[in-house]
Coordinates of C-alpha atoms and ligand atoms in Angstrom, one line a residue:
Chain A
M1 CA 0.9 -9.5 -15.2
L2 CA -1.7 -7.1 -13.8
K3 CA -4.4 -9.1 -15.5
I4 CA -3.3 -12.4 -14.2
D5 CA -3.2 -10.9 -10.6
Q6 CA -6.8 -9.7 -11.1
F7 CA -8.0 -13.0 -12.2
A8 CA -6.3 -14.6 -9.1
Y9 CA -8.6 -12.6 -7.0
T10 CA -11.8 -12.9 -9.0
N11 CA -11.8 -16.3 -10.6
R12 CA -14.3 -19.0 -9.6
L13 CA -11.9 -21.0 -7.6
R14 CA -10.8 -18.0 -5.4
S15 CA -12.5 -19.3 -2.4
A16 CA -11.1 -22.9 -2.6
H17 CA -8.2 -23.7 -0.2
P18 CA -5.0 -22.7 -1.5
A19 CA -3.3 -25.8 -0.5
E20 CA -5.7 -27.8 -2.7
K21 CA -4.8 -25.7 -5.8
F22 CA -1.2 -25.8 -5.0
V23 CA -1.3 -29.6 -4.5
F24 CA -3.1 -30.0 -7.7
A25 CA -0.7 -27.8 -9.8
A26 CA 2.4 -29.4 -8.1
L27 CA 1.5 -33.0 -8.6
T28 CA 0.5 -32.5 -12.2
L29 CA 3.7 -30.5 -12.8
A30 CA 5.6 -33.3 -11.2
I31 CA 4.0 -36.1 -13.4
C32 CA 4.4 -34.0 -16.5
L33 CA 8.1 -33.5 -15.8
I34 CA 8.9 -37.1 -14.7
V35 CA 6.8 -39.0 -17.2
S36 CA 8.4 -38.0 -20.5
R37 CA 5.7 -38.9 -22.9
P38 CA 3.9 -36.7 -25.4
L39 CA 0.5 -38.2 -24.6
I40 CA 0.9 -37.4 -21.0
S41 CA 2.1 -33.8 -21.7
L42 CA -0.9 -33.4 -24.0
A43 CA -3.2 -34.7 -21.3
V44 CA -1.7 -32.3 -18.9
I45 CA -2.2 -29.5 -21.2
L46 CA -5.8 -30.4 -21.7
I47 CA -6.5 -31.0 -18.1
M48 CA -5.1 -27.6 -17.1
A49 CA -6.9 -25.8 -19.9
G50 CA -10.0 -27.5 -18.8
S51 CA -9.5 -26.5 -15.2
I52 CA -8.5 -22.9 -16.0
V53 CA -11.3 -22.2 -18.5
L54 CA -14.2 -24.5 -17.2
W55 CA -13.5 -24.8 -13.6
A56 CA -12.0 -21.4 -12.7
G57 CA -13.9 -19.5 -15.4
I58 CA -11.0 -17.6 -17.1
P59 CA -11.9 -16.5 -20.6
L60 CA -10.6 -19.0 -23.2
R61 CA -9.3 -16.1 -25.4
F62 CA -7.2 -14.7 -22.6
Y63 CA -5.8 -18.1 -21.7
L64 CA -4.9 -18.7 -25.3
K65 CA -3.1 -15.4 -25.3
L66 CA -1.2 -16.4 -22.2
M67 CA -0.2 -19.7 -23.8
L68 CA 1.1 -17.9 -26.9
L69 CA 3.6 -16.0 -24.8
P70 CA 5.9 -19.0 -23.8
L71 CA 5.2 -20.5 -27.3
S72 CA 7.1 -18.0 -29.2
F73 CA 10.0 -18.4 -26.8
L74 CA 9.7 -22.2 -26.9
L75 CA 9.8 -22.3 -30.7
V76 CA 13.0 -20.5 -30.9
G77 CA 14.6 -22.8 -28.4
I78 CA 13.2 -25.9 -29.9
M79 CA 14.6 -25.0 -33.3
T80 CA 18.1 -25.7 -32.0
V81 CA 16.9 -29.1 -30.8
A82 CA 15.2 -30.1 -34.0
F83 CA 18.0 -29.0 -36.2
S84 CA 21.1 -30.9 -36.3
I85 CA 24.5 -30.7 -38.2
S86 CA 26.2 -33.6 -39.7
R87 CA 28.5 -34.8 -42.5
R88 CA 26.2 -37.5 -43.5
P89 CA 23.1 -36.1 -45.2
F90 CA 21.1 -39.4 -45.6
S91 CA 19.7 -39.3 -42.1
F92 CA 17.8 -36.1 -42.6
L93 CA 14.2 -35.6 -43.5
W94 CA 15.1 -32.2 -44.9
A95 CA 18.4 -30.5 -45.3
F96 CA 20.7 -28.3 -47.0
T97 CA 24.4 -28.8 -47.5
I98 CA 27.1 -26.2 -47.4
G99 CA 30.7 -27.2 -47.9
G100 CA 30.3 -30.8 -46.8
F101 CA 28.2 -30.1 -43.8
S102 CA 24.6 -30.7 -43.8
L103 CA 22.1 -28.6 -41.5
G104 CA 18.6 -30.3 -41.2
I105 CA 15.9 -32.0 -39.3
T106 CA 16.3 -35.6 -38.3
P107 CA 13.3 -37.8 -37.3
T108 CA 14.7 -38.3 -33.8
G109 CA 15.5 -34.6 -33.6
L110 CA 11.9 -33.8 -34.6
E111 CA 10.5 -36.1 -32.1
L112 CA 12.7 -34.8 -29.3
A113 CA 11.7 -31.3 -30.1
G114 CA 8.0 -32.2 -30.2
N115 CA 8.2 -33.9 -26.8
L116 CA 10.1 -31.0 -25.5
L117 CA 7.5 -28.5 -26.7
L118 CA 4.5 -30.4 -25.3
K119 CA 6.3 -31.1 -22.0
S120 CA 7.2 -27.3 -21.6
L121 CA 3.7 -26.2 -22.4
G122 CA 2.4 -28.8 -19.9
A123 CA 4.6 -27.5 -17.2
V124 CA 3.7 -23.8 -18.0
S125 CA 0.0 -24.6 -18.0
C126 CA 0.5 -26.1 -14.5
L127 CA 2.0 -22.8 -13.3
Y128 CA -0.6 -20.8 -15.1
F129 CA -3.3 -22.7 -13.2
L130 CA -1.7 -21.8 -10.0
S131 CA -1.1 -18.1 -10.7
L132 CA -4.5 -17.6 -12.3
T133 CA -6.6 -19.0 -9.5
T134 CA -4.4 -18.4 -6.4
P135 CA -3.4 -14.8 -5.3
V136 CA 0.3 -14.6 -4.6
L137 CA -0.4 -14.1 -0.9
E138 CA -2.0 -17.5 -0.6
I139 CA 0.8 -19.2 -2.6
L140 CA 3.1 -17.7 0.0
W141 CA 0.9 -19.0 2.8
V142 CA 1.2 -22.6 1.4
L143 CA 5.0 -22.1 1.0
K144 CA 5.2 -21.1 4.5
K145 CA 3.3 -24.0 5.7
V146 CA 5.8 -26.3 3.8
K147 CA 8.5 -24.6 5.8
T148 CA 10.1 -22.4 3.1
P149 CA 12.7 -20.0 4.9
G150 CA 10.8 -16.9 6.2
L151 CA 13.3 -14.5 4.8
F152 CA 12.7 -15.8 1.3
L153 CA 9.0 -15.4 1.7
E154 CA 9.2 -11.9 3.1
L155 CA 11.3 -11.0 0.1
M156 CA 8.8 -12.4 -2.3
L157 CA 6.0 -10.5 -0.5
I158 CA 7.9 -7.2 -0.7
V159 CA 8.9 -7.8 -4.3
Y160 CA 5.3 -8.6 -5.2
R161 CA 4.1 -5.5 -3.5
F162 CA 6.8 -3.4 -5.0
I163 CA 6.0 -4.4 -8.6
F164 CA 2.8 -2.6 -8.3
V165 CA 4.3 0.5 -6.7
L166 CA 7.0 0.6 -9.3
M167 CA 4.6 0.2 -12.2
E168 CA 2.5 3.0 -10.7
T169 CA 5.5 5.2 -10.3
A170 CA 6.7 4.4 -13.8
F171 CA 3.3 5.2 -15.1
K172 CA 3.2 8.6 -13.5
I173 CA 6.6 9.5 -14.8
Y174 CA 5.6 8.3 -18.2
I175 CA 2.4 10.4 -18.2
S176 CA 4.3 13.4 -17.1
Q177 CA 6.7 13.0 -19.9
V178 CA 4.1 12.3 -22.6
S179 CA 2.2 15.4 -21.5
R180 CA 5.2 17.4 -22.2
W181 CA 6.0 15.9 -25.6
G182 CA 8.6 13.7 -24.2
Y183 CA 8.0 10.9 -26.8
A184 CA 7.2 13.2 -29.7
S185 CA 10.2 12.1 -31.7
F186 CA 12.6 9.3 -31.7
K187 CA 15.4 11.4 -30.1
T188 CA 13.2 12.7 -27.3
S189 CA 11.7 9.1 -26.7
Y190 CA 15.3 7.9 -26.2
L191 CA 16.2 10.6 -23.8
S192 CA 12.8 10.3 -21.9
L193 CA 13.0 6.6 -21.5
G194 CA 16.6 6.8 -20.2
W195 CA 15.4 9.4 -17.8
L196 CA 12.4 7.4 -16.7
A197 CA 14.6 4.4 -15.9
A198 CA 17.1 6.5 -13.7
N199 CA 14.3 8.2 -12.0
L200 CA 12.5 5.0 -11.3
F201 CA 15.7 3.7 -9.5
T202 CA 16.1 6.6 -7.3
K203 CA 12.5 6.7 -6.5
S204 CA 12.3 3.2 -5.7
Y205 CA 15.4 3.5 -3.5
Y206 CA 13.7 6.4 -1.6
H207 CA 10.5 4.5 -1.4
S208 CA 12.2 1.4 0.2
Q209 CA 13.7 3.5 2.8
I210 CA 10.4 5.1 3.7
L211 CA 8.7 1.7 3.7
F212 CA 11.2 0.6 6.3
N213 CA 10.5 3.7 8.3
A214 CA 6.8 3.1 8.1
L215 CA 7.3 -0.5 9.3
S216 CA 9.4 0.6 12.1
A217 CA 6.8 3.0 13.1
R218 CA 4.4 0.0 13.6
C219 CA 7.1 -1.7 15.8
Y220 CA 8.7 -3.8 13.1
Q221 CA 11.3 -6.0 14.6
G222 CA 12.6 -8.0 11.7
E223 CA 9.7 -10.2 11.0
L224 CA 6.7 -9.5 8.9
R225 CA 3.9 -11.2 10.7
V226 CA 0.3 -10.8 9.6
L227 CA -2.9 -12.7 10.6
E228 CA -3.6 -15.8 8.7
M229 CA -6.9 -16.0 6.9
P230 CA -9.0 -18.9 7.8
Y231 CA -9.2 -21.3 4.8
T232 CA -11.6 -24.4 4.7
F233 CA -10.7 -27.7 3.1
S234 CA -13.2 -29.3 0.9
R235 CA -13.2 -33.1 0.7
K236 CA -14.9 -32.9 -2.8
N237 CA -12.0 -31.0 -4.3
F238 CA -9.4 -33.3 -2.7
A239 CA -11.2 -36.3 -4.2
L240 CA -11.4 -34.6 -7.6
V241 CA -7.6 -33.7 -7.5
A242 CA -6.7 -37.3 -6.4
L243 CA -8.8 -38.8 -9.2
L244 CA -7.3 -36.7 -11.8
E245 CA -3.8 -37.4 -10.7
L246 CA -4.5 -41.1 -10.5
A247 CA -6.1 -41.0 -14.0
L248 CA -2.9 -39.4 -15.3
L249 CA -0.7 -42.0 -13.6
A250 CA -2.9 -44.8 -15.0
L251 CA -2.7 -43.4 -18.6
A252 CA 1.1 -43.2 -18.2
W253 CA 1.3 -46.8 -17.0
W254 CA -1.1 -48.0 -19.7
T255 CA 0.6 -46.5 -22.6
G256 CA 4.2 -47.8 -22.0
D257 CA 6.1 -50.2 -19.8
D258 CA 8.8 -47.7 -19.2
I259 CA 7.2 -45.1 -17.0
F260 CA 10.3 -43.2 -15.9
V261 CA 12.3 -42.3 -18.9
Chain B
M1 CA -5.5 21.0 34.3
S2 CA -4.6 18.9 31.6
E3 CA -1.0 17.2 31.6
V4 CA 1.6 17.2 28.9
I5 CA 1.8 13.8 27.1
L6 CA 4.3 14.7 24.4
E7 CA 7.1 17.1 24.4
A8 CA 10.0 18.2 22.1
L9 CA 12.8 20.0 23.8
G10 CA 15.2 22.0 21.5
I11 CA 15.1 19.4 18.7
E12 CA 17.9 19.9 16.0
F13 CA 18.2 17.6 13.2
T14 CA 20.2 17.7 9.9
Y15 CA 19.7 15.1 7.1
P16 CA 22.8 13.2 5.9
D17 CA 22.7 15.4 2.8
G18 CA 23.3 18.5 4.9
T19 CA 19.7 19.8 5.0
R20 CA 19.0 21.4 8.2
A21 CA 15.5 20.4 8.7
L22 CA 14.8 21.3 12.4
K23 CA 16.6 24.2 14.1
G24 CA 15.7 23.9 17.7
V25 CA 12.0 23.0 17.9
S26 CA 10.4 23.0 21.3
L27 CA 6.7 22.2 21.8
R28 CA 4.4 20.7 24.3
I29 CA 1.4 18.7 23.5
F30 CA -1.4 18.4 26.1
K31 CA -3.3 15.2 26.7
G32 CA -6.6 14.7 24.9
K33 CA -6.2 17.8 22.7
K34 CA -6.5 18.2 19.0
I35 CA -3.5 19.8 17.5
A36 CA -2.9 21.2 14.1
I37 CA 0.5 21.9 12.8
L38 CA 0.6 24.4 10.0
G39 CA 3.5 25.6 7.7
P40 CA 4.5 25.7 4.2
N41 CA 6.2 22.7 2.4
G42 CA 9.6 22.1 3.7
A43 CA 8.9 23.6 7.1
G44 CA 9.8 20.4 8.9
K45 CA 6.5 19.1 9.8
T46 CA 7.1 15.5 8.5
T47 CA 10.6 15.5 10.0
L48 CA 9.2 16.5 13.4
F49 CA 6.6 13.7 13.3
L50 CA 9.3 11.1 12.6
H51 CA 11.1 12.3 15.8
F52 CA 7.9 11.9 17.8
N53 CA 7.6 8.3 16.7
G54 CA 11.3 7.6 17.3
I55 CA 12.1 6.9 13.6
L56 CA 14.7 9.8 13.6
R57 CA 16.9 10.6 16.5
P58 CA 17.7 14.3 17.1
D59 CA 21.2 15.6 16.9
R60 CA 20.5 17.7 19.8
G61 CA 17.6 18.1 22.2
K62 CA 15.2 15.3 23.3
I63 CA 11.6 14.0 23.0
R64 CA 9.6 13.3 26.0
F65 CA 6.7 10.9 26.3
N66 CA 4.4 11.0 29.3
G67 CA 7.2 12.8 31.4
Q68 CA 9.9 10.4 30.3
D69 CA 12.8 11.0 28.0
V70 CA 13.0 8.7 25.1
S71 CA 16.3 6.9 25.4
Y72 CA 16.4 5.2 22.1
K73 CA 17.1 1.8 23.6
H74 CA 15.0 -1.0 22.1
A75 CA 12.4 -1.2 24.8
S76 CA 11.9 2.5 25.1
L77 CA 11.5 2.8 21.4
L78 CA 8.9 0.1 21.3
D79 CA 7.0 1.7 24.1
L80 CA 7.0 5.1 22.3
R81 CA 5.9 3.6 19.0
K82 CA 3.2 1.6 20.8
N83 CA 1.8 4.7 22.3
V84 CA 2.4 7.2 19.5
G85 CA 1.0 6.2 16.2
L86 CA 2.1 7.8 13.0
V87 CA 0.1 7.8 9.8
F88 CA 2.2 8.6 6.9
Q89 CA 1.2 11.1 4.2
D90 CA 1.5 8.8 1.3
P91 CA -0.3 5.5 2.1
D92 CA 1.6 3.7 -0.6
T93 CA 4.8 3.9 1.5
Q94 CA 3.1 2.5 4.4
L95 CA 1.1 -0.5 3.0
F96 CA 3.0 -3.6 2.3
A97 CA 0.7 -6.6 2.8
G98 CA -1.4 -8.4 0.3
N99 CA -4.7 -7.6 1.7
V100 CA -6.5 -5.1 3.9
F101 CA -7.2 -7.4 6.7
Q102 CA -3.5 -8.6 7.0
E103 CA -2.2 -5.1 6.6
I104 CA -4.1 -3.9 9.7
S105 CA -3.1 -6.9 11.7
F106 CA 0.6 -6.2 11.2
G107 CA 1.0 -3.5 14.0
P108 CA -1.1 -5.2 16.7
L109 CA 0.7 -8.5 16.2
N110 CA 4.1 -6.7 16.6
L111 CA 2.7 -5.7 20.1
G112 CA 2.6 -9.3 21.2
L113 CA -1.0 -9.5 21.7
S114 CA -3.0 -12.9 21.4
K115 CA -4.4 -13.8 18.0
Q116 CA -8.0 -13.3 19.4
E117 CA -7.2 -9.7 20.6
V118 CA -5.5 -9.0 17.4
W119 CA -8.5 -10.2 15.5
R120 CA -10.9 -8.2 17.6
R121 CA -8.8 -5.0 17.2
V122 CA -8.6 -5.4 13.5
E123 CA -12.3 -5.8 13.2
E124 CA -12.9 -2.8 15.4
A125 CA -10.5 -0.7 13.3
I126 CA -12.1 -1.8 10.2
S127 CA -15.5 -0.8 11.5
A128 CA -14.3 2.5 12.9
T129 CA -12.9 3.5 9.5
E130 CA -16.0 2.1 7.5
I131 CA -13.9 0.0 5.3
E132 CA -15.9 -3.4 5.8
G133 CA -16.3 -3.8 2.1
L134 CA -12.5 -3.8 1.4
K135 CA -11.5 -6.5 4.0
D136 CA -10.0 -9.1 1.8
K137 CA -9.0 -6.8 -1.2
P138 CA -5.4 -6.6 -2.1
T139 CA -4.1 -3.2 -1.2
H140 CA -3.1 -2.4 -4.8
F141 CA -6.7 -2.6 -5.9
L142 CA -7.7 0.4 -3.7
S143 CA -8.3 4.0 -4.6
Y144 CA -6.2 6.7 -3.0
G145 CA -8.8 7.7 -0.5
Q146 CA -9.4 4.0 0.4
K147 CA -5.6 3.5 1.0
K148 CA -5.6 6.5 3.2
R149 CA -8.4 4.9 5.3
V150 CA -6.6 1.6 5.4
A151 CA -3.4 3.2 6.5
L152 CA -5.3 5.0 9.4
A153 CA -7.1 1.8 10.4
A154 CA -3.7 0.1 10.4
I155 CA -2.4 2.6 13.2
L156 CA -5.8 2.7 15.0
A157 CA -5.7 -1.1 15.6
M158 CA -2.6 -0.5 17.7
Q159 CA -4.7 1.8 19.9
P160 CA -2.1 4.6 20.4
R161 CA -2.6 7.3 22.9
V162 CA -1.4 9.8 20.5
L163 CA -2.3 9.7 16.9
I164 CA -0.2 11.7 14.4
C165 CA -1.4 12.1 10.9
D166 CA 0.7 13.7 8.3
E167 CA -1.5 15.8 6.0
P168 CA -4.7 13.6 6.5
T169 CA -6.8 15.4 4.2
A170 CA -4.4 16.2 1.3
W171 CA -5.6 14.9 -2.2
L172 CA -8.9 14.0 -0.8
D173 CA -12.0 15.4 -2.1
S174 CA -14.0 17.5 0.4
R175 CA -16.5 14.6 1.2
Q176 CA -13.7 12.2 2.0
A177 CA -11.9 14.8 4.0
L178 CA -15.0 15.4 6.0
R179 CA -15.3 11.7 6.8
I180 CA -11.6 11.7 8.1
V181 CA -12.4 14.7 10.2
D182 CA -15.6 13.0 11.7
L183 CA -13.5 10.0 12.4
F184 CA -10.9 12.0 14.2
Q185 CA -13.7 13.6 16.2
K186 CA -14.9 10.2 17.4
I187 CA -11.3 9.0 18.3
N188 CA -10.5 12.1 20.1
Q189 CA -13.7 11.8 22.2
Q190 CA -12.3 8.4 23.4
G191 CA -9.4 10.3 25.0
V192 CA -6.8 10.0 22.2
T193 CA -4.7 13.0 21.6
I194 CA -4.6 14.0 17.9
I195 CA -1.8 15.7 16.1
F196 CA -2.1 16.5 12.4
S197 CA -0.3 18.7 9.8
T198 CA -2.3 20.3 7.2
H199 CA -2.5 23.2 4.7
D200 CA -6.2 23.7 5.2
V201 CA -6.5 26.7 7.5
D202 CA -10.3 26.4 7.6
L203 CA -10.1 22.9 9.0
A204 CA -7.5 24.0 11.6
Y205 CA -9.3 26.9 12.6
S206 CA -12.6 25.2 13.0
W207 CA -11.4 21.9 14.5
A208 CA -8.1 22.3 16.3
D209 CA -7.8 23.2 19.9
Y210 CA -4.3 24.5 19.6
I211 CA -2.1 25.3 16.7
F212 CA 1.6 25.4 16.0
I213 CA 3.0 27.3 13.0
M214 CA 6.3 26.1 11.6
K215 CA 8.5 27.6 9.0
E216 CA 12.1 26.7 8.0
G217 CA 12.6 24.2 10.8
A218 CA 11.4 26.3 13.7
V219 CA 8.1 26.9 15.5
I220 CA 7.2 30.6 14.7
G221 CA 4.0 30.8 16.5
E222 CA 1.6 28.8 18.7
G223 CA -1.8 29.5 20.4
V224 CA -5.5 28.8 20.2
P225 CA -7.0 29.3 16.7
E226 CA -8.7 32.6 17.4
E227 CA -5.5 34.2 18.5
I228 CA -3.2 32.6 15.9
F229 CA -5.4 33.7 13.0
K230 CA -5.7 37.3 14.4
D231 CA -2.0 37.8 14.1
E232 CA -1.7 39.2 10.6
A233 CA 2.2 39.6 10.7
L234 CA 2.5 35.8 11.7
L235 CA 0.2 34.6 9.0
K236 CA 2.1 36.7 6.4
E237 CA 5.4 35.3 7.5
A238 CA 4.0 31.7 7.4
E239 CA 2.5 32.2 4.0
L240 CA -0.9 31.4 5.3
N241 CA -4.3 32.6 4.3
K242 CA -7.0 33.6 6.8
P243 CA -9.7 31.2 7.3
W244 CA -12.8 32.5 5.4
L245 CA -15.1 32.3 8.4
L246 CA -12.7 34.8 10.2
D247 CA -12.6 37.0 7.2
V248 CA -16.4 37.1 7.0
A249 CA -16.9 37.6 10.7
Q250 CA -14.5 40.4 10.8
F251 CA -16.1 42.1 7.8
L252 CA -19.6 41.6 9.4
K253 CA -18.4 43.3 12.7
K254 CA -16.9 46.2 10.9
K255 CA -20.2 46.8 9.0
G256 CA -22.1 46.4 12.3
Y257 CA -23.9 43.2 11.4
L258 CA -22.2 41.4 14.2
A259 CA -21.8 42.9 17.7
E260 CA -18.3 44.1 18.2
R261 CA -17.8 41.9 21.4
A262 CA -19.6 38.9 20.2
P263 CA -17.3 35.8 20.3
L264 CA -15.8 34.8 16.9
P265 CA -17.7 31.9 15.1
K266 CA -15.8 28.6 15.0
T267 CA -18.0 27.0 12.3
K268 CA -20.3 28.0 9.7
E269 CA -23.3 27.0 11.8
E270 CA -22.2 29.3 14.6
L271 CA -21.8 32.1 12.1
L272 CA -25.2 31.6 10.7
R273 CA -26.7 31.3 14.2
S274 CA -25.1 34.6 15.4
L275 CA -26.4 36.2 12.1
A276 CA -29.9 35.0 12.8
G277 CA -29.5 36.4 16.5
A278 CA -28.4 39.8 15.1
D279 CA -31.4 39.7 12.6
I280 CA -33.8 39.3 15.7
A281 CA -32.0 41.9 17.7
C282 CA -32.3 44.4 14.8
S283 CA -36.0 43.8 14.3
N284 CA -36.5 44.1 18.0
N285 CA -34.8 47.5 17.9
R286 CA -37.0 48.6 15.1
L287 CA -40.2 47.6 17.0
R288 CA -39.1 49.5 19.9
A289 CA -38.5 52.6 17.8
V290 CA -42.0 52.6 16.6
P291 CA -44.2 54.5 19.2
Ligands
ADP301 N1 15.1 12.1 3.4 C1 15.6 13.5 3.4 N2 16.9 13.8 3.0 C2 17.2 15.0 2.9 N3 16.5 16.1 3.1 C3 15.1 15.9 3.5 C4 14.7 14.6 3.6 N4 13.3 14.7 3.9 C5 13.1 16.1 4.0 N5 14.2 16.6 3.8 C6 14.3 18.2 3.8 O1 14.0 18.6 5.0 C7 13.3 19.9 5.1 C8 11.9 19.6 5.9 O2 11.1 18.7 5.2 P1 9.8 18.1 5.8 O3 10.0 17.6 7.2 O4 9.4 17.0 4.8 O5 8.9 19.4 5.7 P2 7.3 19.4 5.6 O6 6.7 18.1 6.0 O7 6.9 20.4 6.6 O8 6.9 19.7 4.2 C9 13.0 20.2 3.7 O9 13.9 21.1 3.3 C10 13.2 18.9 2.9 O10 13.7 19.1 1.6
MG302 MG1 5.5 16.8 4.9

C-alpha cells in the first residue's frame, strides 16, 4: 500500500495528465470486461504490464509481486468454478466419486475458469496501472471532473489521508509495546494486539475531532476546497492511448464474429 | 500607546467529561506584541487558544477581538478565524490535503479570495517558510519539522492579524527551532501580533515582549520577562526554571563582574558585550591605579 503510493509519486508517468492515464486505464478495463475472450484478456495483461514496467518504470519484480497478490485469491475462487459435481462421471477430465456423486473438472468448467482468471488479472492490471502511476489526489481530481458527488470525493480524500495517520499511530503503539516486551510470548502478543486495536480506535476518534477543529480554525464551512494543480495535455499520449485501444478492438473483431459475449 | 487587539474576560470552560480546564481566565493582548504563555502541561494553554479562535465557546466570560465581543454567530466567527490564525501543536492533526501546495491553499480559498490572489498568497507563504522544495510533495512524505513549517505556512497564507502557535518549537531540534523563531521575528516586524505557548523559558525570556504564566486553568502571573523571571516564588509555583542567562547575570553581579545597576542582558550577545565592557572598565581602573 505504502509502496504503491510512493511509486505513484515517483514513476516516470508522474507528470502526464491524470485524465490521460485515467482514460487509458478505464477504456482498457472496459474492453477487458466487455469482450470476454482469453486472447483479449491476455493482450490487456501484456499491454498493462508493458506500460507499467517499460513506460512508467516500475521495477518488474515489484509488479510481479503485486500480481501474485490477487492471484492467490483468484485461484481459490476459480477452483469453485472449475470443479463441478454431477451424477454422471463420463463428462469429467478428472474426477473422484463418493457415494454416486462425482466431483471433478469438466472441459467447459476448465475453460470458464481459465477465462475468468485471465479476465480478472486483466482487470486488476488496469487498476494497478492507475494506482501505480497516478497519485490518489489526481484520481480524485479526474473523478471530480466527471461530476462525482463532492461528498464522496471528500470522504475518499479523508480516508486516504487517515490511512497514513492510522498506520503511523499503530506503528507508534506497536513500537512502544515491543520495547516493553509486549510481544514476547503468545499470551502477551494476544493481549498487546487487542490493546493496540482498541487504542487505535479511540485515538482515531480523538484525531478526527481535532481534525475537524483544525479545519474549522481555517474557516471550513462544509466544503474542502483546494487549488487545482495545472496539468498539461499531451497529444502524443492521447494518440498513443487511442492507437492501443483501437488495436485491442481490432484484435477482438478479427478473432471472432461475436464480439460481445 | 498600543491598543488591545485580543482580550479574554473571565473565561471559564469545562470539557464534556467534567475537566475544569479554565477557571476564570482574563488577559489582554496588545497589538503588535510578542506574547509567550508559559505553564506546565495541563495548565489550559491549548484550551485557551481554542477559545481565541472561536473553536470552543466559554461557559462563562467572553472573548473580545479588536474591541468587539465575539458573538458566535456565523459571520462573527468567520471574521474572528480570519483574523486570528491558530497553528496546532501536532501538525498531523491539521494537515489533510494530498500535497503541500493544496494544503496551504485551503485557508485562503475559504476566505473567498480570487484564484489569482490565493495563488499569490500560497507562493508567498511557501517562500516565507522556506519550503519551496516541498511544494508538490504529499504531506505524508514529510518529516515532523517540515510538517510543522507547512502547518505554519497554511495559516500565514490567510494573513491573520494575530498568529497563535501552540508550542511551535516542541520536538524540534535547536536549529529548526531557531529557524521558526527567525520566521516569527520577520512576521512580527510586519505588524502581526504573535502569541505562543512554550516550555522553553530561555526562548520566552529572550524573545517575548510580555509573558503570561498559567497553572491549573488560571493566569497566576504576568509581566515583562525581566520582572516575571525575578519572581522566585512565582517560578516555583509554576514549576519553571530560571533562564540560564538570568542565572548567570545574577551570579556575575553578585561576584562584582557586572555592575549592580547594569540592565539585565536579554541575549547571549548582550551578556558578552557587557562582560567585554566590564573588562575594559576593570583595566581602566587598574591603569589609573598605577601612578
Ligand atoms: N478534549 C478534552 N477532553 C477532556 N479534557 C481535556 C480535553 N483537552 C484537554 N483536556 C484537559 O483540560 C486541561 C487543560 O488542557 P490543555 O488546555 O491541553 O493544557 P495545556 O495545553 O496547557 O497543556 C487538562 O487537564 C486536560 O487534561
Ligand atoms: Mg497544550
